[in-house]
Coordinates of C-alpha atoms in Angstrom, one line a residue:
M224 CA 121.2 96.2 84.7
S225 CA 121.6 97.3 88.4
H226 CA 120.2 95.5 91.5
K227 CA 119.2 96.8 94.9
I228 CA 120.7 94.7 97.6
T229 CA 119.5 95.1 101.2
F230 CA 120.8 93.3 104.3
T231 CA 119.9 93.5 108.0
P232 CA 122.1 96.2 109.6
L233 CA 123.9 93.7 112.0
S234 CA 124.0 89.9 112.3
Y235 CA 125.8 87.6 114.6
T236 CA 126.0 84.0 113.2
G237 CA 127.5 80.7 114.4
W238 CA 127.7 78.6 117.5
G239 CA 127.6 80.9 120.6
A240 CA 126.3 83.9 118.8
L241 CA 123.8 84.4 121.6
D242 CA 126.6 85.7 123.8
H243 CA 126.3 89.0 122.0
L244 CA 122.7 89.7 123.2
T245 CA 123.3 91.7 126.3
D246 CA 125.8 94.0 124.7
E247 CA 123.4 94.7 121.9
V248 CA 120.5 95.4 124.3
K249 CA 122.7 97.9 126.1
K250 CA 123.2 99.8 122.9
T251 CA 119.4 100.3 122.6
N252 CA 119.1 102.1 126.0
A253 CA 116.0 100.1 126.6
S254 CA 114.4 99.7 130.0
N255 CA 111.2 97.7 129.3
I256 CA 111.7 94.7 127.1
L257 CA 109.1 92.5 125.4
I258 CA 110.1 89.0 124.5
V259 CA 107.8 87.4 121.9
T260 CA 108.2 83.7 121.8
D261 CA 106.7 80.3 121.2
P262 CA 105.1 78.7 124.3
F263 CA 107.0 75.5 123.9
L264 CA 110.3 77.4 124.1
V265 CA 109.3 78.5 127.6
D266 CA 108.7 74.9 128.5
L267 CA 112.0 73.8 127.1
G268 CA 113.9 76.5 129.0
I269 CA 115.2 78.2 125.9
A270 CA 113.3 81.4 126.6
D271 CA 115.0 81.5 130.0
K272 CA 118.4 81.6 128.2
I273 CA 117.3 84.9 126.8
E274 CA 115.5 86.4 129.8
A275 CA 117.8 85.4 132.6
P276 CA 120.9 87.4 131.5
L277 CA 118.7 90.4 130.8
K278 CA 117.1 90.2 134.3
E279 CA 120.6 89.9 135.9
Q280 CA 121.5 93.2 134.2
G281 CA 118.5 94.8 135.7
W282 CA 116.2 95.1 132.7
K283 CA 112.5 94.8 133.1
T284 CA 111.2 91.9 130.9
S285 CA 107.8 90.5 129.9
I286 CA 107.4 87.2 128.0
Y287 CA 104.5 87.1 125.5
T288 CA 103.6 83.6 124.4
E289 CA 100.3 83.9 122.5
V290 CA 102.1 82.8 119.4
V291 CA 100.6 80.1 117.1
P292 CA 101.9 78.6 113.9
E293 CA 100.7 80.5 110.8
P294 CA 99.4 83.3 113.0
P295 CA 95.9 84.7 112.1
L296 CA 95.4 88.4 111.7
A297 CA 93.6 88.5 115.1
V298 CA 96.7 87.2 116.9
G299 CA 98.8 90.0 115.3
E300 CA 96.2 92.6 116.2
K301 CA 96.2 91.5 119.9
L302 CA 100.0 91.6 120.2
V303 CA 100.2 95.1 118.6
A304 CA 97.5 96.4 121.1
Y305 CA 99.4 94.7 124.0
T306 CA 102.7 96.4 122.9
K307 CA 101.1 99.8 122.6
E308 CA 99.4 99.4 126.0
H309 CA 102.6 98.5 127.9
Q310 CA 104.9 101.0 126.3
F311 CA 107.8 98.7 125.6
D312 CA 111.0 100.2 124.2
L313 CA 112.6 97.0 122.8
V314 CA 111.1 93.9 121.2
I315 CA 113.0 90.6 121.1
G316 CA 111.6 87.9 118.9
L317 CA 112.6 84.3 119.8
G318 CA 111.4 81.3 117.9
G319 CA 110.3 80.2 114.5
G320 CA 109.0 82.4 111.7
S321 CA 105.6 83.0 113.4
A322 CA 107.2 84.5 116.6
L323 CA 109.7 86.5 114.6
D324 CA 107.1 87.9 112.2
L325 CA 104.8 88.8 115.1
A326 CA 107.7 90.5 116.9
K327 CA 108.5 92.6 113.8
L328 CA 104.9 93.5 113.4
A329 CA 104.6 94.6 117.1
A330 CA 107.7 96.7 117.0
V331 CA 106.7 98.7 114.0
L332 CA 102.9 99.0 114.3
A333 CA 103.1 99.9 118.0
A334 CA 104.1 103.4 116.6
H335 CA 101.3 103.6 114.1
E336 CA 97.6 104.5 114.2
G337 CA 94.9 102.0 113.3
Q338 CA 94.9 98.2 113.1
A339 CA 97.4 95.7 111.6
A340 CA 94.7 95.0 108.9
D341 CA 95.1 98.6 107.7
Y342 CA 98.7 97.8 106.6
L343 CA 98.2 94.5 104.8
N344 CA 99.7 94.3 101.3
L345 CA 96.6 93.2 99.4
T346 CA 93.9 95.1 101.1
G347 CA 95.4 97.7 103.4
T348 CA 94.8 101.4 103.0
R349 CA 97.5 102.9 105.3
E350 CA 101.3 103.3 104.7
I351 CA 104.0 102.5 107.2
S352 CA 105.8 105.7 108.1
N353 CA 107.6 105.1 111.3
K354 CA 110.4 102.7 112.3
G355 CA 108.8 102.0 115.6
I356 CA 110.8 100.5 118.5
P357 CA 114.1 98.6 118.2
K358 CA 113.9 94.8 117.5
I359 CA 116.3 92.0 117.9
L360 CA 115.4 88.7 116.2
I361 CA 116.7 85.3 117.4
P362 CA 115.6 82.3 115.3
T363 CA 115.3 78.8 116.9
T364 CA 114.6 77.1 113.6
S365 CA 116.7 76.8 110.4
G366 CA 114.0 77.7 107.9
T367 CA 112.0 80.9 107.6
G368 CA 114.8 83.5 107.2
S369 CA 112.4 85.9 109.0
E370 CA 115.3 87.3 110.9
V371 CA 116.7 88.9 107.8
T372 CA 113.5 89.9 105.9
D373 CA 111.1 92.8 106.1
I374 CA 107.9 90.7 105.9
A375 CA 105.4 89.6 108.5
V376 CA 103.0 86.9 107.2
L377 CA 99.5 86.7 108.6
S378 CA 96.8 84.1 107.9
L379 CA 93.4 85.3 106.7
E380 CA 90.3 83.2 106.4
T381 CA 91.4 81.0 103.6
T382 CA 94.8 82.5 102.5
K383 CA 97.6 84.7 103.7
D384 CA 98.7 88.3 103.3
V385 CA 101.8 90.2 104.5
V386 CA 102.8 93.5 106.1
T387 CA 106.0 94.5 104.4
H388 CA 108.3 97.5 104.7
N389 CA 112.0 98.0 105.2
F390 CA 111.2 99.3 108.7
L391 CA 110.3 95.7 109.6
L392 CA 114.0 94.6 109.2
A393 CA 115.6 93.6 112.4
D394 CA 118.1 96.0 114.0
V395 CA 120.1 92.9 115.1
A396 CA 119.8 89.3 114.0
I397 CA 121.3 86.6 116.2
V398 CA 121.6 83.3 114.5
D399 CA 122.9 80.7 116.9
P400 CA 122.6 77.0 115.8
A401 CA 122.9 75.9 119.4
L402 CA 119.3 77.1 119.8
T403 CA 118.1 74.7 117.1
V404 CA 119.4 71.4 118.7
S405 CA 116.1 70.7 120.5
L406 CA 114.0 71.1 117.4
P407 CA 112.0 67.9 116.7
P408 CA 112.7 66.0 113.5
K409 CA 109.4 66.9 111.9
V410 CA 110.0 70.7 112.4
T411 CA 113.6 70.4 111.4
A412 CA 112.5 68.8 108.1
A413 CA 109.7 71.3 107.3
T414 CA 111.7 74.4 108.2
G415 CA 114.7 73.0 106.4
I416 CA 112.8 72.4 103.1
D417 CA 111.3 75.9 103.5
A418 CA 114.8 77.3 103.6
L419 CA 115.8 75.2 100.6
T420 CA 112.8 76.5 98.7
H421 CA 113.8 80.1 99.5
A422 CA 117.2 79.4 97.9
I423 CA 115.9 77.6 94.9
E424 CA 113.2 80.1 94.1
S425 CA 115.7 82.9 94.6
Y426 CA 118.0 81.3 92.1
V427 CA 115.4 81.0 89.3
S428 CA 113.7 84.3 90.1
V429 CA 113.5 87.0 87.4
N430 CA 115.0 89.3 90.0
A431 CA 118.1 87.1 90.6
S432 CA 121.5 88.8 90.6
P433 CA 125.1 87.7 90.9
V434 CA 124.9 88.5 94.6
T435 CA 121.8 86.5 95.3
D436 CA 123.0 83.7 93.1
A437 CA 126.1 83.3 95.3
L438 CA 124.0 83.3 98.4
A439 CA 121.4 80.9 97.0
L440 CA 123.8 78.3 95.6
Q441 CA 125.8 78.2 98.9
A442 CA 122.5 77.8 100.8
I443 CA 121.5 74.9 98.6
R444 CA 124.9 73.2 99.2
L445 CA 124.7 73.6 102.9
I446 CA 121.1 72.6 103.4
S447 CA 121.0 69.7 101.0
G448 CA 124.2 68.4 102.5
S449 CA 123.1 68.5 106.1
I450 CA 119.3 68.3 106.3
R451 CA 119.1 64.5 106.4
T452 CA 121.6 64.3 109.3
A453 CA 119.9 67.2 111.2
V454 CA 116.6 65.4 110.9
N455 CA 117.9 62.0 112.1
E456 CA 120.6 63.2 114.6
G457 CA 119.3 66.4 116.1
D458 CA 122.3 67.0 118.3
H459 CA 124.8 66.8 115.4
K460 CA 126.7 70.0 115.8
Q461 CA 128.1 70.3 112.2
A462 CA 124.7 69.5 110.6
R463 CA 122.9 72.0 112.8
S464 CA 125.5 74.7 112.0
D465 CA 125.3 74.1 108.3
M466 CA 121.5 74.2 108.4
S467 CA 121.6 77.5 110.4
Y468 CA 124.1 79.1 107.9
G469 CA 122.1 77.7 105.0
S470 CA 118.9 79.1 106.2
Y471 CA 120.4 82.5 106.9
L472 CA 122.0 82.7 103.4
A473 CA 118.7 81.6 101.8
G474 CA 116.9 84.3 103.8
L475 CA 119.3 87.0 102.4
A476 CA 118.9 85.5 98.9
F477 CA 115.1 85.5 98.8
F478 CA 114.7 88.8 100.6
N479 CA 116.6 90.4 97.7
A480 CA 115.6 88.2 94.7
G481 CA 112.1 87.1 95.9
V482 CA 110.3 83.8 95.9
A483 CA 107.6 82.8 93.3
G484 CA 105.3 80.0 92.3
V485 CA 106.0 77.5 95.2
H486 CA 105.2 80.2 97.8
A487 CA 102.2 81.6 96.0
L488 CA 100.6 78.1 95.9
A489 CA 101.8 77.2 99.4
Y490 CA 100.0 80.2 101.1
P491 CA 96.5 78.8 100.4
L492 CA 97.5 75.4 101.7
G493 CA 98.4 77.0 105.0
G494 CA 95.3 79.3 104.9
Q495 CA 92.7 76.7 104.0
F496 CA 94.1 73.5 105.6
H497 CA 96.5 74.8 108.3
I498 CA 99.4 72.8 106.9
S499 CA 102.7 74.3 108.2
H500 CA 104.4 76.7 105.8
G501 CA 107.4 74.5 105.5
E502 CA 105.4 71.4 104.6
S503 CA 103.2 73.4 102.2
N504 CA 106.4 74.4 100.3
A505 CA 107.9 71.0 100.5
V506 CA 105.0 69.1 99.0
L507 CA 104.7 71.6 96.1
L508 CA 108.4 72.2 95.4
P509 CA 109.0 69.3 92.9
Y510 CA 105.7 70.0 91.1
V511 CA 106.2 73.7 90.6
M512 CA 109.8 73.2 89.5
G513 CA 108.8 70.4 87.2
Y514 CA 106.1 72.5 85.6
I515 CA 108.4 75.5 85.0
R516 CA 111.4 73.4 84.1
S517 CA 111.7 74.4 80.5
S518 CA 112.0 78.1 81.4
C519 CA 115.1 77.7 83.6
E520 CA 117.0 74.5 82.4
K521 CA 120.5 76.1 82.8
R522 CA 119.7 77.3 86.4
M523 CA 118.2 73.9 87.3
K524 CA 121.5 72.2 86.1
D525 CA 123.3 74.6 88.5
I526 CA 120.9 73.7 91.3
L527 CA 121.5 69.9 90.7
E528 CA 125.2 70.5 91.1
A529 CA 124.6 72.4 94.3
L530 CA 122.4 69.5 95.5
G531 CA 125.6 67.4 95.3
V532 CA 124.8 65.5 92.0
S533 CA 127.3 65.7 89.2
S534 CA 125.8 66.9 85.9
T535 CA 129.0 66.9 83.7
Q536 CA 127.7 64.0 81.5
L537 CA 124.2 65.6 81.2
S538 CA 122.7 68.1 78.9
Q539 CA 120.9 71.1 80.4
E540 CA 117.5 69.4 79.7
E541 CA 118.6 66.1 81.2
A542 CA 120.0 67.8 84.3
S543 CA 116.8 69.8 84.8
Y544 CA 114.7 66.6 84.8
K545 CA 117.3 65.0 87.2
C546 CA 117.0 68.1 89.5
V547 CA 113.2 67.6 89.9
E548 CA 113.8 63.9 90.7
E549 CA 116.4 64.9 93.3
L550 CA 114.1 67.3 94.9
Q551 CA 111.4 64.6 95.2
R552 CA 113.9 62.3 96.7
L553 CA 115.0 64.8 99.3
V554 CA 111.5 65.6 100.4
A555 CA 110.8 61.9 100.8
D556 CA 114.0 61.3 102.7
V557 CA 112.9 63.8 105.4
N558 CA 109.5 62.1 105.7
I559 CA 107.3 64.7 104.2
P560 CA 104.3 63.5 102.1
L561 CA 104.9 63.6 98.4
N562 CA 101.4 64.6 97.4
L563 CA 98.4 66.6 98.6
Q564 CA 96.4 63.4 99.4
G565 CA 99.1 62.7 102.0
F566 CA 97.8 65.8 103.8
G567 CA 94.1 64.7 103.5
I568 CA 93.2 67.2 100.8
A569 CA 90.4 66.2 98.5
Q570 CA 90.4 66.8 94.7
E571 CA 87.4 69.1 95.1
A572 CA 89.5 71.6 97.0
L573 CA 91.8 72.3 94.0
D574 CA 89.6 75.0 92.5
H575 CA 89.3 76.9 95.7
L576 CA 93.1 76.7 96.2
T577 CA 93.7 78.0 92.7
D578 CA 91.3 81.0 93.3
D579 CA 93.4 82.0 96.3
A580 CA 96.8 81.3 94.8
I581 CA 96.1 83.5 91.7
K582 CA 95.7 86.5 94.0
Q583 CA 99.4 86.3 95.0
Q584 CA 100.5 88.4 92.1
R585 CA 103.3 90.1 94.0
I586 CA 105.0 86.7 94.3
L587 CA 103.9 85.2 91.0
A588 CA 105.5 88.1 89.1
R589 CA 108.9 86.7 89.9
S590 CA 108.4 83.3 88.3
P591 CA 110.6 82.6 85.2
M592 CA 107.5 81.2 83.6
P593 CA 104.3 83.3 83.8
L594 CA 101.7 81.3 85.7
E595 CA 98.1 81.9 84.8
R596 CA 95.1 80.3 86.5
D597 CA 95.1 77.2 84.3
D598 CA 98.8 76.7 85.1
I599 CA 98.2 76.9 88.8
F600 CA 95.3 74.5 88.7
S601 CA 97.5 72.1 86.7
I602 CA 100.3 72.2 89.3
Y603 CA 97.8 71.6 92.1
E604 CA 96.4 68.7 90.1
S605 CA 99.8 67.1 89.6
A606 CA 100.7 67.6 93.3
F607 CA 97.4 65.9 94.1
H608 CA 98.1 62.9 92.0
G609 CA 101.8 62.8 92.7
E610 CA 102.8 63.0 89.0
I611 CA 105.2 65.6 87.7
K612 CA 103.6 67.6 84.8
E613 CA 105.1 70.3 82.7
K614 CA 103.8 73.2 80.7

């Protein structure tokens, strides 16, 4: 069986990677640069670290800060229109997943007719046919992996959809852990568990390969070994570096192997209750993995080892149960609620959540255990009560 493996054309990773930015901008021959970033990164002075050296070299720059978490479709539409209107010839995305996703969207759809809605995966009627303008993506969180994927996620009324095409891949990704040091503990935790979820779901995906397995397991080792320290000691250089590399590897793994049930169920939590994507994944991770446990016992034993827990004395079945316990412990240790009630969600909401989650067939198709509507409802129910249930 063969596997298609796709990577971003060029990445710089590690402490000080940002030093490569101006050289890469020169290669694009750009003159009018759009920087899409989170408003608080302007306040923190991080956006200036990107813009100042560009201005010194004589480039014209504009900073666009109308970025919000879990960006609604209307936010994407507005940015695409702005990018077309001002005829930018390079887009730099700086920030968390929302800023990076919007930057990708703007760079590609600026060269297309119609609206962003026309290109949505579930309901769009147009095809992406043009690479658009160059884009450089610079994450400031260790979580989404957006800098190495070809997906832009947008929130709809009660759920989410994506614009996806290889043309959305960054031309250059710059992953510098120094940019993550000022990240607050809560965001460090949520984005970190998001990255861990990418790695775990990639490893159990029906599309997993030896290449993605290697990426995923190393990502799990790095993230699980450093996330508690990164949350509690934000300026810990080694922990921030490990989180950054772990997130990057997890992004490469899930871009090629795909995510599944956790993400499919997380999207409606973000869409309906505006819970951050990382927290949505975190609260669901133990319950989805507990539910599908019997379909991937051997792989869950491998995950347990990568989480730093010896499984030599355990059978595959015992290790898979232990793995679910360990995931619950990790989520609790970084202070994320362990059930849906902790986010103020009422039991009456579970049906509506299930209705939206079952629509995510593109993602659900990768689960090692097929998940039908009844399965999805059962998982939400177990996440509501805080009790692991299995098929």
